[in-house]
Coordinates of C-alpha atoms in Angstrom, one line a residue:
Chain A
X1 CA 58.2 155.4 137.9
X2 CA 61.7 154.7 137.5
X3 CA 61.5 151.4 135.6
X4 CA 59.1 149.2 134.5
X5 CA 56.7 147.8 137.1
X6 CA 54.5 144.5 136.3
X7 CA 51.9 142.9 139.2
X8 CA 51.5 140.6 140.7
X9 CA 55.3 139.1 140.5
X10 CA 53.5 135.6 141.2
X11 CA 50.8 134.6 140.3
X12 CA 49.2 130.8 141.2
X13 CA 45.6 130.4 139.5
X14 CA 43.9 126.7 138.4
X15 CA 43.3 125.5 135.0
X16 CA 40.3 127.0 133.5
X17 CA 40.6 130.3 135.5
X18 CA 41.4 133.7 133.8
X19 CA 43.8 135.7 135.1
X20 CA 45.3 139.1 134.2
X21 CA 49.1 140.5 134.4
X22 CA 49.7 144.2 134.5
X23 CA 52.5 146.5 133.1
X24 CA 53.2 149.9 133.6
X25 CA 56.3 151.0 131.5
X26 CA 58.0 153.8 131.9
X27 CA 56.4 157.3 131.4
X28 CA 56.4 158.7 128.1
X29 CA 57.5 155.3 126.1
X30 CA 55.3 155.1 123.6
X31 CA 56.3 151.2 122.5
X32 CA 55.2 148.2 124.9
X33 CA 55.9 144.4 124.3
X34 CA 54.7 141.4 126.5
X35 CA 57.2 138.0 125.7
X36 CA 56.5 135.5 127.8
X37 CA 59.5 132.6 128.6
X38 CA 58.8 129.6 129.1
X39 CA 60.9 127.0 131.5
X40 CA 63.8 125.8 129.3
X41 CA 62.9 127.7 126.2
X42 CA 64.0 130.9 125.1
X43 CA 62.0 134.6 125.2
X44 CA 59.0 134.9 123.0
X45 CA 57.4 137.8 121.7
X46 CA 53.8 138.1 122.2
X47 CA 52.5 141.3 121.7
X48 CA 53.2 145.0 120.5
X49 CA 51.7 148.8 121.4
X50 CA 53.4 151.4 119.4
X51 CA 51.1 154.7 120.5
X52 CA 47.6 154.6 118.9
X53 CA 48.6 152.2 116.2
X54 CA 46.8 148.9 116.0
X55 CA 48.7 146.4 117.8
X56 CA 50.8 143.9 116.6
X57 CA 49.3 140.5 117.9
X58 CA 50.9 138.2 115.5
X59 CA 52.8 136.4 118.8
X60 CA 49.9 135.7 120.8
X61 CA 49.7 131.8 120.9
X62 CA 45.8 131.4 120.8
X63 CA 42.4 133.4 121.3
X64 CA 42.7 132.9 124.7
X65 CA 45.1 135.7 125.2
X66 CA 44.6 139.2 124.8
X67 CA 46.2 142.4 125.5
X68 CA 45.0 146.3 126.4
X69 CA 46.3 149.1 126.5
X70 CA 44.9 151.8 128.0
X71 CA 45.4 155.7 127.5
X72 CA 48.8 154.6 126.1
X73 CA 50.0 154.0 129.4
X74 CA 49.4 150.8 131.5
X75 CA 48.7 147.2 129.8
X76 CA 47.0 144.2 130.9
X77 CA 47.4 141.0 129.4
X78 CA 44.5 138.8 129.9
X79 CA 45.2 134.8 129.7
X80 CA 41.4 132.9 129.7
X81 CA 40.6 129.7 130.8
X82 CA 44.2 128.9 131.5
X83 CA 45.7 125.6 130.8
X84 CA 48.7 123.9 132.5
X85 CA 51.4 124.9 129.6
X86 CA 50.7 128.8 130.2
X87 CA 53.0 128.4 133.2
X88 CA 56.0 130.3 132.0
X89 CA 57.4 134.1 133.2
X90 CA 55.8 137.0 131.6
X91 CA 57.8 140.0 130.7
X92 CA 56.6 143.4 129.8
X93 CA 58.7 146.2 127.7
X94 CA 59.0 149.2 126.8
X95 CA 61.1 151.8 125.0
X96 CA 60.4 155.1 123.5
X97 CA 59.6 155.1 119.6
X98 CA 62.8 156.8 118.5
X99 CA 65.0 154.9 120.0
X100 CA 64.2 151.6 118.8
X101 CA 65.8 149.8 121.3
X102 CA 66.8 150.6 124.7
X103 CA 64.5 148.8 125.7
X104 CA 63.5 148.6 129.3
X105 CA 62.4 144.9 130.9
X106 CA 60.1 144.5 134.3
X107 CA 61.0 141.6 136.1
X108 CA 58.1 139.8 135.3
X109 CA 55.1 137.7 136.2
X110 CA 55.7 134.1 137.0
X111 CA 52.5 132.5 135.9
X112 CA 51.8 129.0 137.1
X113 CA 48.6 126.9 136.3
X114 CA 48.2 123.9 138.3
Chain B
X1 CA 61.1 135.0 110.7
X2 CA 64.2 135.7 112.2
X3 CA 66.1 133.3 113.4
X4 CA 68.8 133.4 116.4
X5 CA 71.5 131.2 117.2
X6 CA 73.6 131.4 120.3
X7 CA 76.8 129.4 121.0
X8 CA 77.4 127.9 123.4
X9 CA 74.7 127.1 125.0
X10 CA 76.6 126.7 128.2
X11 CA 80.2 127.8 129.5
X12 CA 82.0 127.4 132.7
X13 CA 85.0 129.1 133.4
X14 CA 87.5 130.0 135.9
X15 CA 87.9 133.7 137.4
X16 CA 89.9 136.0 135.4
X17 CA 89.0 134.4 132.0
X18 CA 88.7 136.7 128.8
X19 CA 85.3 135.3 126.9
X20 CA 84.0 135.7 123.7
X21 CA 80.0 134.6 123.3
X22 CA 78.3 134.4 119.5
X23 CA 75.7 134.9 118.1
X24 CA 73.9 134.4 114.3
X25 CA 71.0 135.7 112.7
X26 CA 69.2 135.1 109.6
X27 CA 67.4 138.0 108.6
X28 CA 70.4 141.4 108.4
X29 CA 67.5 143.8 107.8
X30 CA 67.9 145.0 111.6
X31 CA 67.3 148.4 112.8
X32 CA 70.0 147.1 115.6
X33 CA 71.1 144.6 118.2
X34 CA 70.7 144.6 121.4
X35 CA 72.7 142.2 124.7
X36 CA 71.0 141.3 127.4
X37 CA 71.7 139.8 131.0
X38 CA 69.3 138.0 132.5
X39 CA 69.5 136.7 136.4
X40 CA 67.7 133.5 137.6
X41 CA 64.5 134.9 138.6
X42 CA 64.9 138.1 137.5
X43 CA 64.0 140.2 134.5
X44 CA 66.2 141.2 131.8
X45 CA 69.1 143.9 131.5
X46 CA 70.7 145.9 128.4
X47 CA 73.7 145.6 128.4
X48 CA 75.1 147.0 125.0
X49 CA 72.9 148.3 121.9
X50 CA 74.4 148.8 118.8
X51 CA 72.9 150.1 116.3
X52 CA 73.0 148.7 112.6
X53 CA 75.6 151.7 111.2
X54 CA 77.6 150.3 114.0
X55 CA 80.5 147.9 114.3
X56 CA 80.8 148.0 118.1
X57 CA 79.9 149.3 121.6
X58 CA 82.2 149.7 124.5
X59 CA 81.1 149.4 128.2
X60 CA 83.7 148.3 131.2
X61 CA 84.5 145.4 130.2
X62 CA 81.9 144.5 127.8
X63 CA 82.2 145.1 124.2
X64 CA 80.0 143.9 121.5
X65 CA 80.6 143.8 117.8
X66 CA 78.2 143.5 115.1
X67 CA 78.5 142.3 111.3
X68 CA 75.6 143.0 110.1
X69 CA 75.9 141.8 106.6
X70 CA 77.2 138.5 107.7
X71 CA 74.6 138.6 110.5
X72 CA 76.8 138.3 113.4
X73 CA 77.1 139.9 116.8
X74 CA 79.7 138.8 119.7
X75 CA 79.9 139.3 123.1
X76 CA 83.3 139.8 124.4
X77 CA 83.9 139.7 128.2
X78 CA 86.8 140.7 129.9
X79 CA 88.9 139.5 133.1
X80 CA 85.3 137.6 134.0
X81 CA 84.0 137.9 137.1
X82 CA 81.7 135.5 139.3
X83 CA 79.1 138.5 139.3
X84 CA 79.0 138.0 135.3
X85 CA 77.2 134.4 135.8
X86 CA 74.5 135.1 134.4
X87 CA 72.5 134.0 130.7
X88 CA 73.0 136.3 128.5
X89 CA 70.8 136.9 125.3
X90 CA 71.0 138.7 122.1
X91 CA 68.1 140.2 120.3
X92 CA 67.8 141.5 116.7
X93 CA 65.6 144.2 116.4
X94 CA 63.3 144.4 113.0
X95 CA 60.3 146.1 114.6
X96 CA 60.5 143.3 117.6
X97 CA 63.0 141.7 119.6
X98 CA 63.8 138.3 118.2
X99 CA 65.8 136.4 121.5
X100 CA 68.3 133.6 121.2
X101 CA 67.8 130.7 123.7
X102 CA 70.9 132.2 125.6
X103 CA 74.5 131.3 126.6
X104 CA 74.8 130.5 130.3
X105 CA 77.3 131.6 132.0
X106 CA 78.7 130.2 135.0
X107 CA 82.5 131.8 136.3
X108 CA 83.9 130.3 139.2
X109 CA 85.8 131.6 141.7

C-alpha cells in the first residue's frame, strides 16, 4: 500500500488477556520498528527488523512482549497477559535499508487494558 | 544511550510568529536527524531529514539545522500558522530512532 497500515486502530482487551497489533509497512522496506508511547511520555523504541537479520529486541520492556515478522513483510507484535500500564499508542515503522531514515509512521494502535 | 532534550516543552504563540524549537543530544555518532510532527491522535510525520554531512534542510517554511559535533539540531518555523499546532519531535538516528518528549506547539489565531 501507499503507507504504512497497522490494525486494529483500537484496541480494548482486560488485564491478563493477550492481544496482538499488526503492521504492514510499506512494500519493499526492508527495516521495521514498533515504539510504543505512552500517555505523557515520550516515543519509545521497542523493537527492530532489518531483512533476515536477527532482530534487535533490546526495547522490549518484559517477556511478555514479542514481535514477528513474517516473510519480511507484515509484523505482529504480541503483548501476553496484559497488565493495566501497557495502555499506551503503538506505532509501527518502516523505511528502506539505504536510506536510513525516511522513515514512514502508521498511525498507530491505541492499546488500552482495563 | 542516547539522550534527547527538547526545549520548550510547551509554546504558545500568536499567528504570524517566526519560531525557533531546540533540540540536544548526547551521543553525535548519528547516521542523521530526523523532525517529526505528530497530531493529537494521529501518527507521526517527517518533516525534515538531514543527514549527518549536512548543516540544514529547507522545506516551505521549515528549515532545520544540525550541529552535529555540538549535538544540536533546531527547528525553525516561519510566519506560523494555526495548522502548525502540533508536537513536534526530533529523533537521532544511530541504528534507531531515539525521540525527545516533544515541544508543543500551540499558535493561535
Amino acid at each position: 500500500g501507499a503507507g504504512v497500515s497497522q490494525s486494529p486502530s483500537n484496541k480494548v482487551t482486560e488485564k491478563g488477556k493477550d492481544v496482538e497489533l499488526r503492521c504492514d509497512p510499506i512494500s519493499g522496506h526492508t527495516a521495521l520498528y514498533w515504539y510504543r508511547q505512552s500517555l505523557g511520555q515520550g516515543l519509545e523504541f521497542l523493537i527492530y527488523f532489518q531483512g533476515n537479520s536477527a532482530p534487535d529486541k533490546s526495547g522490549l520492556p518484559s517477556d511478555r512482549f514479542s514481535a514477528e515478522r513474517t516473510g519480511g513483510s507484515v509484523s505482529t507484535l504480541t503483548i501476553q497477559r496484559t497488565q493495566q500500564e501497557d495502555s499506551a499508542v503503538y506505532l509501527c515503522a518502516s523505511s528502506l535499508e539505504r536510506d536510513r531514515g525516511l522513515h514512514t509512521f502508521g498511525s498507530g494502535t491505541r492499546l488500552t487494558v482495563v | 544511550k542516547q539522550e534527547v532534550t527538547q526545549i520548550p516543552a510547551a509554546l504558545s504563540v500568536p499567528e504570524g510568529e517566526n519560531l525557533v524549537l531546540n533540540c540536544s543530544f548526547t551521543d553525535s555518532a548519528i547516521y542523521n536527524l530526523q523532525w517529526f510532527r505528530q497530531d493529537p491522535g494521529k501518527g507521526l510525520t517527517s518533516l525534515l531529514l538531514i543527514q549527518s554531512s549536512q548543516r540544514e534542510q529547507t522545506s516551505g517554511r521549515l528549515n532545520a539545522s544540525l550541529d552535529k559535533s555540538s549535538g544540536r539540531s533546531t527547528l525553525y518555523i516561519a510566519a506560523s500558522q494555526p495548522g502548525d499546532s502540533a508536537t513536534y519531535l526530533c529523533a537521532p538516528l544511530i541504528n534507531k530512532f531515539y525521540f525527545g518528549s516533544g515541544t508543543k506547539l500551540n499558535v493561535k489565531p
